[in-house]
Coordinates of C-alpha atoms in Angstrom, one line a residue:
X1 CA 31.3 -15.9 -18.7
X2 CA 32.5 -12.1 -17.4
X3 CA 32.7 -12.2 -13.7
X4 CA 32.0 -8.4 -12.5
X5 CA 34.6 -7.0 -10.1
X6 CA 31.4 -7.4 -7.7
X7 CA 31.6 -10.6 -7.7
X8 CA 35.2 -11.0 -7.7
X9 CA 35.3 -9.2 -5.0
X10 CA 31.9 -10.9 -3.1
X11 CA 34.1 -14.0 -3.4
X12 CA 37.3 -13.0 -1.9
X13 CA 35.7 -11.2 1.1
X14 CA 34.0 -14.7 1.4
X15 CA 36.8 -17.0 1.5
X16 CA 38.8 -14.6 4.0
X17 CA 35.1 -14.7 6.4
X18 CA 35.7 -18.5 5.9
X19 CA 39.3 -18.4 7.0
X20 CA 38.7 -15.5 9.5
X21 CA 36.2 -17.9 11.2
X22 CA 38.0 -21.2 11.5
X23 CA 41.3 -19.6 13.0
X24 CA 39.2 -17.4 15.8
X25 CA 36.9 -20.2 16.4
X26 CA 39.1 -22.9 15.6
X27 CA 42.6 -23.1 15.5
X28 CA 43.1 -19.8 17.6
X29 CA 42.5 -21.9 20.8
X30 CA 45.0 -25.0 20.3
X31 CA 43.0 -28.5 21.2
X32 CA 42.8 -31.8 19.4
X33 CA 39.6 -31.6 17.6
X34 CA 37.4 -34.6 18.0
X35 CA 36.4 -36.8 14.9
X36 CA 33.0 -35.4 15.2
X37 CA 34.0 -31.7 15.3
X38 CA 36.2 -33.0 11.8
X39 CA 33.1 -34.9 10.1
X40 CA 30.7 -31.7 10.9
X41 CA 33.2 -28.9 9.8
X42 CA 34.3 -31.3 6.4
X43 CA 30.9 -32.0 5.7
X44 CA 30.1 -27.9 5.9
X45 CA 32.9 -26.9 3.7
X46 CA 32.2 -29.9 1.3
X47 CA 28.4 -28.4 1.4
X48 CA 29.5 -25.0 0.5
X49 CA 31.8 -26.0 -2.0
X50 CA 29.0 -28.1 -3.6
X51 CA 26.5 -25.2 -3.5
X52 CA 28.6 -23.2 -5.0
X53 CA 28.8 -25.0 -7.5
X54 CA 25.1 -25.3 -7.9
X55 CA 25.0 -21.5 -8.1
X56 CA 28.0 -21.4 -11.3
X57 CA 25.7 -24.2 -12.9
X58 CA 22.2 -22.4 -12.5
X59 CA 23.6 -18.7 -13.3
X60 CA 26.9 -19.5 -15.5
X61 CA 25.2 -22.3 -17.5
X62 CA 26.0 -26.4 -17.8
X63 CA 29.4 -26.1 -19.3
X64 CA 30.8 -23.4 -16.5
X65 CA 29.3 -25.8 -13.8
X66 CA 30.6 -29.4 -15.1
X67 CA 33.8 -27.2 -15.6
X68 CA 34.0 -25.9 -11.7
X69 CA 32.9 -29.7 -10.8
X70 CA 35.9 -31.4 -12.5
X71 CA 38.2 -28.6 -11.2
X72 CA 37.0 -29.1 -7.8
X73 CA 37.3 -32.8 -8.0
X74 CA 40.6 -33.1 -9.3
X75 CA 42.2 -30.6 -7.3
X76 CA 40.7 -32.4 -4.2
X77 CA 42.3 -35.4 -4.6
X78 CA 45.5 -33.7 -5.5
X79 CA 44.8 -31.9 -2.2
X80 CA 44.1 -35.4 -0.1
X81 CA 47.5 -36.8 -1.8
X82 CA 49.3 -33.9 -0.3
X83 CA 47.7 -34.9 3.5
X84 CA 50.2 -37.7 3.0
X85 CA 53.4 -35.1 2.8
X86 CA 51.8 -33.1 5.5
X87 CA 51.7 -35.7 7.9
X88 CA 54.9 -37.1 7.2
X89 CA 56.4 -33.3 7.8
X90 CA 54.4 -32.8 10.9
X91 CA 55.8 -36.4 12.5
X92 CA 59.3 -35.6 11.2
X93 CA 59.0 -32.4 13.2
X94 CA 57.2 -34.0 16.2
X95 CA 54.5 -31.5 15.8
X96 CA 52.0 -32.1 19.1
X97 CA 48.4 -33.1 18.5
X98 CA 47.0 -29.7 19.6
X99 CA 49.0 -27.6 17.4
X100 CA 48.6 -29.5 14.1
X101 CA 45.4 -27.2 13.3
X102 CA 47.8 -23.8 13.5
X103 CA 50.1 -25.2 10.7
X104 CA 47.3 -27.0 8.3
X105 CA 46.1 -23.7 8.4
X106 CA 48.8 -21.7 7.8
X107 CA 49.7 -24.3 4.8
X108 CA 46.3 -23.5 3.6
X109 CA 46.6 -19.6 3.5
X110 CA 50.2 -19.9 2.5
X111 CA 48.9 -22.4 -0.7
X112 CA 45.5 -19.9 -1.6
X113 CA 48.3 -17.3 -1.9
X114 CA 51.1 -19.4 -4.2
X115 CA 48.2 -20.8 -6.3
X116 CA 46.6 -17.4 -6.9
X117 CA 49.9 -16.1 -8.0
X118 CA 50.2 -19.2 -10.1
X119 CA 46.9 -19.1 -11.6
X120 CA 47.5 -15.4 -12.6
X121 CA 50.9 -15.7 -13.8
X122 CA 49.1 -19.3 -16.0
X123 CA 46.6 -17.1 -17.1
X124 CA 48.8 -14.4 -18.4
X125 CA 50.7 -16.6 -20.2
X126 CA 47.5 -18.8 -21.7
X127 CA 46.0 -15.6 -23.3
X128 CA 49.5 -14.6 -24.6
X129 CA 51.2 -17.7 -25.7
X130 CA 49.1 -20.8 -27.1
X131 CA 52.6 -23.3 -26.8
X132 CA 52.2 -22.8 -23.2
X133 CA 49.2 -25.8 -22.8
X134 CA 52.3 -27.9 -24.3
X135 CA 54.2 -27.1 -21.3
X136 CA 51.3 -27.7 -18.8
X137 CA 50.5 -31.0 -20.5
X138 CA 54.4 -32.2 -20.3
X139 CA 54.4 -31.2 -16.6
X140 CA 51.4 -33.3 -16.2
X141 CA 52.8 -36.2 -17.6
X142 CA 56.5 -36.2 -16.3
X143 CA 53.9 -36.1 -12.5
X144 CA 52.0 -38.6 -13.7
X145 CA 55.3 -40.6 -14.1
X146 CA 56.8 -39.7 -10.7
X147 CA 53.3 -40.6 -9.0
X148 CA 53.8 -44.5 -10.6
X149 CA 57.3 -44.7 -9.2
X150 CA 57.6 -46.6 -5.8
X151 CA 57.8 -44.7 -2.8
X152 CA 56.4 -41.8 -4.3
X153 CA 56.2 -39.5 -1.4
X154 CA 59.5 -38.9 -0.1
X155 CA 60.2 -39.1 3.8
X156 CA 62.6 -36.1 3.3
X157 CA 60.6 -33.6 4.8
X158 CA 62.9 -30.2 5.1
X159 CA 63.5 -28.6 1.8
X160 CA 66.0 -26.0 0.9
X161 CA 64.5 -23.1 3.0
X162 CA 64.6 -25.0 5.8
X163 CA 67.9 -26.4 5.8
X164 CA 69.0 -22.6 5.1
X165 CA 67.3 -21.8 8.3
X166 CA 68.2 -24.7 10.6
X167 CA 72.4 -23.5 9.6
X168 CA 72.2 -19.5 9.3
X169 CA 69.4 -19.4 12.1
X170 CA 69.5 -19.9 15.9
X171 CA 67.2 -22.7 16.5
X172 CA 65.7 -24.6 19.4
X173 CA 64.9 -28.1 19.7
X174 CA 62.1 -27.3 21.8
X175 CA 59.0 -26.3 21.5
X176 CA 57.1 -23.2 23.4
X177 CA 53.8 -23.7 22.8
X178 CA 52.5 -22.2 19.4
X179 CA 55.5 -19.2 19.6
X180 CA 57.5 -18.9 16.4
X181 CA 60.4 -17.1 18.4
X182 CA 61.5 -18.3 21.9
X183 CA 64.1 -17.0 24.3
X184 CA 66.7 -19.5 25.2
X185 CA 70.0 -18.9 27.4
X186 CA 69.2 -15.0 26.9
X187 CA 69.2 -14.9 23.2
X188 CA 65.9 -15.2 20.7
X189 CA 66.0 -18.3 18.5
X190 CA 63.7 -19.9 15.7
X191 CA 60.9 -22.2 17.4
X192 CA 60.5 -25.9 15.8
X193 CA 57.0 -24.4 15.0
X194 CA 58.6 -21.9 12.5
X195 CA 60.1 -24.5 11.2
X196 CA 57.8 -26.4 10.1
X197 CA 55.5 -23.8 8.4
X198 CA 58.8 -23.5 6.6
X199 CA 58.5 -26.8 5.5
X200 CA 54.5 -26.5 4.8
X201 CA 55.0 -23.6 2.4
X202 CA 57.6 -25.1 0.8
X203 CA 55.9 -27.9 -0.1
X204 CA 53.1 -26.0 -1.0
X205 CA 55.0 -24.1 -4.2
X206 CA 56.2 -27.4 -5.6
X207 CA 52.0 -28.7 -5.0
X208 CA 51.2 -26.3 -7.0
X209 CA 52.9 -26.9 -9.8
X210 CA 51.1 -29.7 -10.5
X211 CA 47.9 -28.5 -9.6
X212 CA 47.5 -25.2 -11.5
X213 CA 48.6 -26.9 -14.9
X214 CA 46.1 -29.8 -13.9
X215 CA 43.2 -28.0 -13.6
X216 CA 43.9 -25.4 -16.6
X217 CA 43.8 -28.6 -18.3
X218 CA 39.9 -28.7 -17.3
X219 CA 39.2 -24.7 -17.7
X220 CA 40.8 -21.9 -18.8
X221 CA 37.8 -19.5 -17.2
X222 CA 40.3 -17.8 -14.1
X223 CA 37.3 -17.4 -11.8
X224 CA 36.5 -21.0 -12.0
X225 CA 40.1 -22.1 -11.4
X226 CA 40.1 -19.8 -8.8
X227 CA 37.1 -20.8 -7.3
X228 CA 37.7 -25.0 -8.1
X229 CA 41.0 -24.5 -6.1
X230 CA 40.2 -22.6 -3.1
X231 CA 37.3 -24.7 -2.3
X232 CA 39.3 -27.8 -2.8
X233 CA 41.8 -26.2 0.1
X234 CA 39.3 -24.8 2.4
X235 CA 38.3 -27.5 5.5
X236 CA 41.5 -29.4 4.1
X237 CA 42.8 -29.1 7.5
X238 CA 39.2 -30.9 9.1
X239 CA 39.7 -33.9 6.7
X240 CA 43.3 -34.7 8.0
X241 CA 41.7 -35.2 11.1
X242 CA 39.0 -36.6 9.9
X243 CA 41.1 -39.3 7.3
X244 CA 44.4 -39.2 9.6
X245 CA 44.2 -42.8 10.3
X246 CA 43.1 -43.8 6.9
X247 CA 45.4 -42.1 4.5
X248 CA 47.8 -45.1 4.5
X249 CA 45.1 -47.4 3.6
X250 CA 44.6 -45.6 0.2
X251 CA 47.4 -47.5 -1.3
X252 CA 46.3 -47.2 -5.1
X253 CA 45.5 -43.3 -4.8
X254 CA 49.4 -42.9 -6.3
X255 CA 48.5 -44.6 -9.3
X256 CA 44.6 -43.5 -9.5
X257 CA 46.2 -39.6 -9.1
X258 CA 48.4 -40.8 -12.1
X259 CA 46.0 -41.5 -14.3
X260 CA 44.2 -38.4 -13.9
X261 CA 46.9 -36.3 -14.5
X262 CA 47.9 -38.4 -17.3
X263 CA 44.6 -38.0 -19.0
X264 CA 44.8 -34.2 -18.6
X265 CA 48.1 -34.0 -19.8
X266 CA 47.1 -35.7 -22.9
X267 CA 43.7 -33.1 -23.2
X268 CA 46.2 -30.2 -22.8
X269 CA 48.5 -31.3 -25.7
X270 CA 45.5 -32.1 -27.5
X271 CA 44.1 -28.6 -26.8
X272 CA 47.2 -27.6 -27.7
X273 CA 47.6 -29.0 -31.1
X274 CA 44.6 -27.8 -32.1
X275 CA 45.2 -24.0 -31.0
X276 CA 49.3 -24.9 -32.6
X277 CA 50.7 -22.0 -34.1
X278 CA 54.4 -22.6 -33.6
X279 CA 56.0 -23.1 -37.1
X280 CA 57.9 -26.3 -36.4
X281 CA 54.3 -28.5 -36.6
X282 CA 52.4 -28.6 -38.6
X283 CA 53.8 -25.4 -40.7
X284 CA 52.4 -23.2 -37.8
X285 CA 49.0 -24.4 -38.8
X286 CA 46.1 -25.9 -36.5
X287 CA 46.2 -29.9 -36.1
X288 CA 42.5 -31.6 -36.6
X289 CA 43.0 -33.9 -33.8
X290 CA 39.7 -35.1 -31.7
X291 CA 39.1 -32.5 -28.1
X292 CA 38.0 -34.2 -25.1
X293 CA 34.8 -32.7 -23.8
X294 CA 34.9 -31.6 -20.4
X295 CA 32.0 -33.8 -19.6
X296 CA 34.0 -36.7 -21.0
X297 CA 36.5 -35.3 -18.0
X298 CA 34.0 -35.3 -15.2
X299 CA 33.2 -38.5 -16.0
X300 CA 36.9 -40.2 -16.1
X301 CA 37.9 -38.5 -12.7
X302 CA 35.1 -39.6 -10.9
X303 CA 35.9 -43.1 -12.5
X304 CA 38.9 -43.1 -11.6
X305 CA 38.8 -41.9 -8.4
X306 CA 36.0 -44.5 -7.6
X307 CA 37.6 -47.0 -8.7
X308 CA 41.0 -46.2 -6.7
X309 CA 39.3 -45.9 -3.5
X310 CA 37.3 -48.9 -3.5
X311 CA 39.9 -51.1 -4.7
X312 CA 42.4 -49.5 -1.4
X313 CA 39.6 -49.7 0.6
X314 CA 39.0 -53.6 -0.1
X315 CA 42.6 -54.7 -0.7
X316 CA 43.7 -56.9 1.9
X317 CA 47.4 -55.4 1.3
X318 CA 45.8 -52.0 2.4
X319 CA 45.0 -53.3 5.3
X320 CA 47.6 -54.3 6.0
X321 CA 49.4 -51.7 5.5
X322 CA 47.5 -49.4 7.6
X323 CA 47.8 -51.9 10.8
X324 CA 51.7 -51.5 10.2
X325 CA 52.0 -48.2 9.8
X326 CA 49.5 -47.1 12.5
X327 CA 50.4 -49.1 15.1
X328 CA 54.1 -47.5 14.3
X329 CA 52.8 -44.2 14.5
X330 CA 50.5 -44.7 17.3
X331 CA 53.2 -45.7 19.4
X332 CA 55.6 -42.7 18.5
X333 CA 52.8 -40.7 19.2
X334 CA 52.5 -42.6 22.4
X335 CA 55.8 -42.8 23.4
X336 CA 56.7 -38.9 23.0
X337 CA 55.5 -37.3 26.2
X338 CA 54.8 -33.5 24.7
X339 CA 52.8 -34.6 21.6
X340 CA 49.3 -35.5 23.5
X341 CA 49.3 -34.1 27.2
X342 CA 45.9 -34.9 27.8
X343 CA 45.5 -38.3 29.8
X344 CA 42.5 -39.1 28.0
X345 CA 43.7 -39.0 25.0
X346 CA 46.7 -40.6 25.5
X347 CA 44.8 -43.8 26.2
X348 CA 43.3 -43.4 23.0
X349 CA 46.4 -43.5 21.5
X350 CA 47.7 -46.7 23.2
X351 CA 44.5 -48.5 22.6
X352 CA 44.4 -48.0 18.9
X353 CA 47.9 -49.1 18.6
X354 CA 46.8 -52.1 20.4
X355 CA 44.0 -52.7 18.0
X356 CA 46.4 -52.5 15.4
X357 CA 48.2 -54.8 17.4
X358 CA 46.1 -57.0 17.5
X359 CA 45.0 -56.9 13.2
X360 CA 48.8 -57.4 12.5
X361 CA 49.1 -60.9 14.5
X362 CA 46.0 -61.9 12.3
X363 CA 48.1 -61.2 9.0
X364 CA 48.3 -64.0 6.5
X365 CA 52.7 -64.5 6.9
X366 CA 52.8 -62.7 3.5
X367 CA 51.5 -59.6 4.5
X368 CA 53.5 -59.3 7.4
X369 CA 57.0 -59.0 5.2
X370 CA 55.9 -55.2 5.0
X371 CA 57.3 -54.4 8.4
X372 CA 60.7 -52.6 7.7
X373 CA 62.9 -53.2 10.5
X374 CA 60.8 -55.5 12.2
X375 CA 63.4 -55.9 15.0
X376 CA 63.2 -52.3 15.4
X377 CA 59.5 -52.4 15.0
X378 CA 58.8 -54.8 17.9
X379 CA 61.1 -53.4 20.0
X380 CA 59.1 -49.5 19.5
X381 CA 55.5 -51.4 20.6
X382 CA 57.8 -52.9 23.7
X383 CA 58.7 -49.4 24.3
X384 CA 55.3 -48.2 24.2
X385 CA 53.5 -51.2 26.5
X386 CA 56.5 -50.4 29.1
X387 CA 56.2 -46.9 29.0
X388 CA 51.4 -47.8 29.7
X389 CA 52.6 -49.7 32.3
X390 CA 54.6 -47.1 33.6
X391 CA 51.9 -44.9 33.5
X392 CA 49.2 -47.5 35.1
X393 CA 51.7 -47.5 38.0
X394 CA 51.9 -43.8 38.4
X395 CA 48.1 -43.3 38.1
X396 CA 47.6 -45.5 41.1
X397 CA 50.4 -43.9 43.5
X398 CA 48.2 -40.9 42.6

C-alpha cells in the first residue's frame, strides 16, 4: 500500500489538531480531571483509534487492517505498562494532582517524537539490511526476559539526564505552580516540574526501544507503524486517570507483556531466517522455516492479553495488592499538603484510603505478609487519621 504525501500529511496535521485540542482545552488549565471527564475522553480516543482502523481495513484491504489492529493492540498494552513507571516518577517527584496532566502530556509529545525518529531510523535500516529483524527479535526476547524477573519496574525513577541536572543545575525543592524556571533568593533555578519531564522523556527513549522493534515485528508498512503507535499514545494521559487506582491490581500484565514480546521476537527471527542472507547460515541462503501470519498474531495478543487481565482481575493476591499499595499511596497523597489543595478532594483521598483500610483487615493472614515495612506502614495511616482529625478540628473553628 503507497500512502500519498496527501495523506501523510492529512494524518500529521490530524494528530497535532488532536494534541492542539487536549492541551488548550485540557491540560492548559491545571485541575484534577474527574473519572468521568477520563472515561469520556479514553473512550473518544479509543473510538478514533478504532475507526481508523476501520478506514485502513475498508480502503487498504484485510491484511493492512488486521496489521494496524495488532500494532495498535500491542503497543497499547506496552503503553498501559509504562503508566506503571509514570506513576512511580510522578510520586517520586511529588508531582500535585492538578499538574499530572501537563507532564503526561508532554511524555506523550516527547514519545510521538522519539518513536518517529525511531520508526524512521528502523525503517531505514529494514529496507537496507535484512540481519536487522535478527536484532529486533533478540531485543524482544532479552525484554521479554527482564519483564519475567521480579520487581520488574524499577522504583529508581531519575535517570542519567536528571542526575546531570539535579548536580550541574540550580534547583529548587519547590514547586511554582506549572513554571519550569523559578526565582529563588534572586537567582533563576530549575523547577521540580522540569525535572520531572526530564525524567518522563527519558524514560520514554528506553520505551521505545522496545516498542518500535515490537511492533515491526507485526508490520513493516511505515504508515501503519506510525499510525498503530501514535494512536496507542494519544488519550494515554485520560487512562492514567481513568486506571490510576487499578494499575497495581494487574499483577500478571508483567508476564502477559512477556509473552507477547516473546512471541514477536520469535516471528521476527523467523522472518528473519527466511529473508537470511548473511553467509554464516545457511551459506547466505534463505531458511524454509514456517511464517506466522499476522492473523495468527492478532489472535495470540488478544489471547493473551485476555487472559492476563482476567486472571489479575480475579486473583485474590491482586487484590490484595492493590488494598496495600493504595491505601499507602492514598495516604502519601493525603498526608502531603501541596499535592491536592482542594478540600473536596482531599476527603476523597482519605476515604479511599480508608476503604482500603478497611479490605486489608479482611485479608486472609497470608496475604497480608505483602506489607513491606509494616511497622512503617501502620505508622503512615496513623499519620494520615492524625493529620483528618487535624483537619476536622480546623474545619469547625472555621
Amino acid at each position: 500500500m503507497e500512502v500519498s504525501s496527501f495523506v501523510w500529511t492529512l494524518t500529521v496535521v490530524g494528530i497535532i489538531g488532536l494534541l492542539a485540542f487536549d492541551f488548550f482545552f485540557h491540560v492548559r488549565k491545571a485541575h484534577t480531571p474527574s473519572l468521568q471527564e477520563s472515561a469520556i475522553w479514553s473512550g473518544i480516543y479509543v473510538g478514533i483509534a478504532l475507526l481508523f482502523g476501520l478506514g485502513v481495513l475498508w480502503l487498504g484491504g484485510p491484511t493492512l487492517g488486521t496489521e494496524y489492529f495488532a500494532g495498535y493492540i500491542t503497543e497499547k498494552a506496552l503503553s498501559v505498562d509504562n503508566l506503571f513507571v509514570f506513576l512511580i516518577i510522578m510520586a517520586s517527584f511529588r508531582v500535585p494532582r492538578a499538574d499530572q496532566q501537563k507532564v503526561l502530556l508532554f511524555g506523550i509529545v516527547f514519545s510521538l517524537i522519539a518513536r518517529t525518529a525511531f520508526i524512521l531510523l528502523g525503517a531505514a535500516l529494514i529496507n537496507s539490511f535484512a540481519w536487522v529483524f535478527y536484532i529486533f527479535g533478540l531485543i524482544l526476547l532479552i525484554t521479554a526476559g527482564n519483564l519475567l524477573k521480579p520487581d520488574g519496574h524499577d522504583d529508581e525513577s531519575e535517570g542519567l539526564v536528571v542526575r546531570l541536572a539535579r548536580r550541574f543545575l540550580p534547583a529548587s525543592e519547590h514547586y511554582d505552580g506549572d513554571k519550569l524556571f523559578t526565582v529563588e533568593n534572586g537567582k533563576r533555578v530549575l523547577t521540580p516540574m522540569l525535572l520531572v519531564m526530564l525524567a518522563i522523556g527519558g524514560t520514554d527513549i528506553l520505551f521505545a526501544l522496545d516498542s518500535i522493534p515490537a511492533i515491526f515485528g507485526l508490520t513493516q508498512n511505515v504508515y501503519i507503524v506510525f499510525t498503530a503507535t501514535v494512536f496507542s499514545l494519544l488519550g494515554l494521559r485520560q487512562l492514567f486517570f481513568l486506571i490510576d487506582g487499578l494499575l497495581d491490581r494487574l499483577i500478571f500484565l508483567s508476564y502477559g507483556l512477556a509473552t507477547i514480546l516473546g512471541f514477536i521476537g520469535v516471528k521476527l527471527i523467523l522472518h528473519a531466517l527466511h529473508e537470511n542472507n548473511l553467509p554464516f547460515i545457511n551459506d547466505g541462503q534463505h531458511v524454509n522455516v514456517v511464517e506466522v501470519s499476522t492473523e495468527t498474531s492478532l489472535a495470540v495478543i488478544l489471547g493473551v492479553l485476555v487472559v492476563t487481565v482476567l486472571a489479575s482481575v480475579f486473583s485474590p493476591k491482586g487484590k490484595a495488592k492493590n488494598a496495600v499499595s493504595g491505601a499507602k499511596r492514598h495516604a502519601n497523597e493525603y498526608l502531603d499538603l501541596n499535592y491536592e489543595t482542594n478540600m473536596a478532594e482531599r476527603d476523597k483521598i482519605f476515604a479511599r484510603m480508608c476503604w482500603e483500610e478497611d479490605q486489608i483487615r479482611k485479608l486472609p493472614e497470608k496475604y497480608k505478609r505483602l506489607i513491606r515495612n509494616e511497622t512503617e506502614f501502620m505508622n503512615l495511616l496513623r499519620s494520615a487519621h492524625a493529620e483528618h482529625d487535624k483537619a476536622q478540628v480546623r474545619a469547625a473553628q472555621n
